[in-house]
PDB file of C-alpha atoms in Angstrom:
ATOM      1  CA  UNK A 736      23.189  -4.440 -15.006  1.00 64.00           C
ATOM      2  CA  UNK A 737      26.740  -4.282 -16.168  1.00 69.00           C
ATOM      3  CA  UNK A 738      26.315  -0.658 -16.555  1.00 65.00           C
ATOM      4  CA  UNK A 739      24.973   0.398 -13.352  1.00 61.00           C
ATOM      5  CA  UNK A 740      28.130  -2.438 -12.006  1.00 67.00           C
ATOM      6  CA  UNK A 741      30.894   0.123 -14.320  1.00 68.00           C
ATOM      7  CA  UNK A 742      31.301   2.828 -12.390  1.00 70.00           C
ATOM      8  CA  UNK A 743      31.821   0.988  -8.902  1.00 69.00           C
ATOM      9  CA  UNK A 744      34.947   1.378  -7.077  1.00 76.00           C
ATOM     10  CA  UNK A 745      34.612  -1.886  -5.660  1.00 75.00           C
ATOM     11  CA  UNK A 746      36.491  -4.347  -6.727  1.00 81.00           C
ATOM     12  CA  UNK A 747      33.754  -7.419  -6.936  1.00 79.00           C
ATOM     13  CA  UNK A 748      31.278  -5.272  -8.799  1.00 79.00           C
ATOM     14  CA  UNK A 749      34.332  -5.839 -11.752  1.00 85.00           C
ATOM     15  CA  UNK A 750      34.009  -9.292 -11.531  1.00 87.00           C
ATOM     16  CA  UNK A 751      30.723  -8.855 -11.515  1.00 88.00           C
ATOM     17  CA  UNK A 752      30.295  -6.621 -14.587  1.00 87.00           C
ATOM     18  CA  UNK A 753      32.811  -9.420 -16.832  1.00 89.00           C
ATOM     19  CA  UNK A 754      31.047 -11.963 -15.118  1.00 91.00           C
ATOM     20  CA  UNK A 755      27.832 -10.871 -16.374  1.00 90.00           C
ATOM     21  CA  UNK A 756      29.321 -10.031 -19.988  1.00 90.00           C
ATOM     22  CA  UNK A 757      30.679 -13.403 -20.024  1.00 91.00           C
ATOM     23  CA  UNK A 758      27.480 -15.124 -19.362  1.00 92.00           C
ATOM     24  CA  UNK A 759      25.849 -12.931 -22.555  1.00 92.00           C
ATOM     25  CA  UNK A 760      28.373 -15.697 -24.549  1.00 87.00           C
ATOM     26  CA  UNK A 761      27.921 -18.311 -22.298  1.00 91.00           C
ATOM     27  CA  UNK A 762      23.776 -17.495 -23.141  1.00 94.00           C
ATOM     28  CA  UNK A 763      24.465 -18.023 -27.370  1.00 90.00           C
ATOM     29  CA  UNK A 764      23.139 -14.161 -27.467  1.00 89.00           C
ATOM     30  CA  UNK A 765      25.335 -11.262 -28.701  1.00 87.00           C
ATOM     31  CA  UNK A 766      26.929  -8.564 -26.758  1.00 90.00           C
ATOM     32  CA  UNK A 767      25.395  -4.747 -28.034  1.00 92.00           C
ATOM     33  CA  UNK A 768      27.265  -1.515 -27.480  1.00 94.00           C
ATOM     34  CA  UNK A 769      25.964  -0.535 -23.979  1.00 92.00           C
ATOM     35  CA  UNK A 770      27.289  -3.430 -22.384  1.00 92.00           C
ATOM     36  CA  UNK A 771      30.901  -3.579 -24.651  1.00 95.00           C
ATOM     37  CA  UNK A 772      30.155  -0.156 -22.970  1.00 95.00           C
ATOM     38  CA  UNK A 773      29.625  -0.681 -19.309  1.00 93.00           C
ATOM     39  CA  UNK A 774      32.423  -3.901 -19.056  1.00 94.00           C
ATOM     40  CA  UNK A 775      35.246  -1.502 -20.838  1.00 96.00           C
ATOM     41  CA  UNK A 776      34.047   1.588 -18.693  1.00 94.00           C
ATOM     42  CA  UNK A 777      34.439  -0.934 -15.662  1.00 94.00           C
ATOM     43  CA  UNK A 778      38.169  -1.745 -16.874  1.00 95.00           C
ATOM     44  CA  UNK A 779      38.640   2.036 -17.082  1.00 94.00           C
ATOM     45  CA  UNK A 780      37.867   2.399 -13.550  1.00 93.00           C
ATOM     46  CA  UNK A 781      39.540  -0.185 -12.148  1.00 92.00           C
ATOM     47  CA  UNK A 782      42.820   0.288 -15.010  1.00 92.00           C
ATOM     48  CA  UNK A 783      41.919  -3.207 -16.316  1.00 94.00           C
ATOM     49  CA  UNK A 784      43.910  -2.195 -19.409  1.00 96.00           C
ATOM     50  CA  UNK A 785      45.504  -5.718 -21.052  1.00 96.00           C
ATOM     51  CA  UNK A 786      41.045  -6.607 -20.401  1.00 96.00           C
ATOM     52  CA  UNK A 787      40.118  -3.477 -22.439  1.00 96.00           C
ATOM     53  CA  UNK A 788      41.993  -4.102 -25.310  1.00 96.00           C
ATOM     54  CA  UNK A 789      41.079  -7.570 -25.475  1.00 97.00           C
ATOM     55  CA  UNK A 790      37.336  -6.627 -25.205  1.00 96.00           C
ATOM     56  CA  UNK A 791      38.178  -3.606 -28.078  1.00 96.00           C
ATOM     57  CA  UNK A 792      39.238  -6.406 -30.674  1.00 95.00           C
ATOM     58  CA  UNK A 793      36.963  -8.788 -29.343  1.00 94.00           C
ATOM     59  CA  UNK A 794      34.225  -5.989 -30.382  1.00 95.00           C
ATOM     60  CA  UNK A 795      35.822  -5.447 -33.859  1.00 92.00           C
ATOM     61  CA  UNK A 796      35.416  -9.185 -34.572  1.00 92.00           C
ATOM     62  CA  UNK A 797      31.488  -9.118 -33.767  1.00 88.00           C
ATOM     63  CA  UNK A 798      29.526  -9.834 -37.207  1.00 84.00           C
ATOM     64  CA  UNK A 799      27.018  -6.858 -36.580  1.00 88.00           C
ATOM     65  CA  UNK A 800      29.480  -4.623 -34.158  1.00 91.00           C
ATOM     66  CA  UNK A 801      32.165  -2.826 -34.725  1.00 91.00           C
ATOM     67  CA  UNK A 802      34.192  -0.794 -32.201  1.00 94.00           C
ATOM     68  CA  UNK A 803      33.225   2.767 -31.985  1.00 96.00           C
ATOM     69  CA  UNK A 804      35.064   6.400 -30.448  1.00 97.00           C
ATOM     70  CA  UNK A 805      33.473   5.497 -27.145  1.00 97.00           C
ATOM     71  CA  UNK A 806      35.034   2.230 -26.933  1.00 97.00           C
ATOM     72  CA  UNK A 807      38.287   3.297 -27.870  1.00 98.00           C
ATOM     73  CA  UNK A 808      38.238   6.106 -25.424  1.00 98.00           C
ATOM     74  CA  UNK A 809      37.421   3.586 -22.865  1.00 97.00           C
ATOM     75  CA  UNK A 810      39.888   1.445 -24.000  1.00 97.00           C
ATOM     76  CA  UNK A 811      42.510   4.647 -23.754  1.00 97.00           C
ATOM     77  CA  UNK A 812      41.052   5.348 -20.049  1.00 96.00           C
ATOM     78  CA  UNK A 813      41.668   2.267 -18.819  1.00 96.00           C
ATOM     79  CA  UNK A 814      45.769   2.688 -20.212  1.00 96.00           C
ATOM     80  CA  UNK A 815      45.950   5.715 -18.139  1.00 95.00           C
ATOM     81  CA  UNK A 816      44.713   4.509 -15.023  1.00 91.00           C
ATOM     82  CA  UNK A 817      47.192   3.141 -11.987  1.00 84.00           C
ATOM     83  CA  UNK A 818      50.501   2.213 -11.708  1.00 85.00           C
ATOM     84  CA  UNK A 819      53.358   2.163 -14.833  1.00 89.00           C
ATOM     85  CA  UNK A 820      53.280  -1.187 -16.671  1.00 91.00           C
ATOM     86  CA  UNK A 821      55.121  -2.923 -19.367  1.00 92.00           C
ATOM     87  CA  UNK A 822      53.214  -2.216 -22.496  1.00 93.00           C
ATOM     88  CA  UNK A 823      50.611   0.233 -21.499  1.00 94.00           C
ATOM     89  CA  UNK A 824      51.836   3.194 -22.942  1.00 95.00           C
ATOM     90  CA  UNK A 825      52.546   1.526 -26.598  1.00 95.00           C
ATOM     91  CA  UNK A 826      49.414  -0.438 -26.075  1.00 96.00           C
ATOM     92  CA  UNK A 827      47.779   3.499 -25.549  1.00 97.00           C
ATOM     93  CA  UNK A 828      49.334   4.674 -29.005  1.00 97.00           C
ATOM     94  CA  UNK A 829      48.566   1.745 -30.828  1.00 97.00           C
ATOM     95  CA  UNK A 830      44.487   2.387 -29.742  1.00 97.00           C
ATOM     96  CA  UNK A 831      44.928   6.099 -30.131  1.00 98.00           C
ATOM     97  CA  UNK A 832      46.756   5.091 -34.200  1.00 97.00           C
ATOM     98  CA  UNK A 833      44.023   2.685 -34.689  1.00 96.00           C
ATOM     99  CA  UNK A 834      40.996   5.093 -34.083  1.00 97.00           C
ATOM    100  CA  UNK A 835      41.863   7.198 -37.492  1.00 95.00           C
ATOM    101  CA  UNK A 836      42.586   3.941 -39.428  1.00 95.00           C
ATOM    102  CA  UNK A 837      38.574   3.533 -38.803  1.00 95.00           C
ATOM    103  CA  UNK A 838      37.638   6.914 -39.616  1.00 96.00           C
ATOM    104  CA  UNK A 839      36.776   7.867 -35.799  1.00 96.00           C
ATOM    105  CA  UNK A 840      37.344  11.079 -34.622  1.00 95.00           C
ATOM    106  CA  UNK A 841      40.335  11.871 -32.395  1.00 96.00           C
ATOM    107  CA  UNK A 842      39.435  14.666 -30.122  1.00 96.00           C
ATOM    108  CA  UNK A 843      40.226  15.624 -26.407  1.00 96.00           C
ATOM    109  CA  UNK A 844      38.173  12.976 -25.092  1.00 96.00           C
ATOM    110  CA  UNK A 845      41.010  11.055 -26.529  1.00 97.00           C
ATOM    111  CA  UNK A 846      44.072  12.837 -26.817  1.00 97.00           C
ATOM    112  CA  UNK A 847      43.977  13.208 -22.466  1.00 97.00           C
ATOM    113  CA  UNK A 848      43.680   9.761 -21.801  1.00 96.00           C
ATOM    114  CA  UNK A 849      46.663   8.901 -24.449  1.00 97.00           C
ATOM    115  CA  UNK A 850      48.611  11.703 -22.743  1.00 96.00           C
ATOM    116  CA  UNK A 851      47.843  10.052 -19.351  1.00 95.00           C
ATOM    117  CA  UNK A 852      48.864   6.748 -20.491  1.00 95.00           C
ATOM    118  CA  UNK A 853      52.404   8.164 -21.905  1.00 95.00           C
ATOM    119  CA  UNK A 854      52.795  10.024 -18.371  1.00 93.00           C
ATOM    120  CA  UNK A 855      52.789   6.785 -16.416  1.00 87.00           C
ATOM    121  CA  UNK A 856      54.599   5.228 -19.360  1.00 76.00           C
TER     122      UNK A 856
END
């Protein structure tokens, strides 16, 4: 559900989508990658980026999850998406920086959302 909600232009379908993520808590059961996935691919759309990163390091303190390159990218996404903010662009590098202290690969799919991010600034 929170997948088929991520892609949505529509405003409520983001509440939705964290909504629904929140309940998996609220439920005692533990989040998996598709729908870490689907809420930070919902926050990319709708440039929910102070949500992303909180969801990113939210995912890195999981006992059996730990952040992948998708999530990060997401992550990045969501940093380049509407207007300049305070933060957004350092909060880009410091995602981009933190992908090769985990070993993940940094390739186009994240070097244009970084470059995004710095553009707005």
């Amino acid at each position: 559900c929170i997948l088929a909600l991520s892609l949505s232009p529509h405003e409520h379908h983001f509440d939705r989508a964290v909504e629904l993520f929140g309940d998996i808590d609220e439920a005692n059961l533990t989040a998996d990658e598709v729908s870490y996935h689907g809420v930070l691919q919902s926050c990319k759309t709708h440039g929910k980026w102070r949500l992303g990163l909180e969801l990113l390091d939210l995912m890195d303190r999981e006992d059996d999850l730990k952040s992948d390159k998708v999530a990060h990218v997401l992550a990045l996404g969501a940093c380049s998406v509407g207007a300049k903010e305070k933060g957004k662009a350092e909060a880009a590098k410091l995602v981009f920086q933190s992908m090769e202290q985990k070993g993940l690969v940094r390739d186009e799919s994240a070097y244009e959302p970084l470059i995004l991010a710095l553009e707005i600034g």
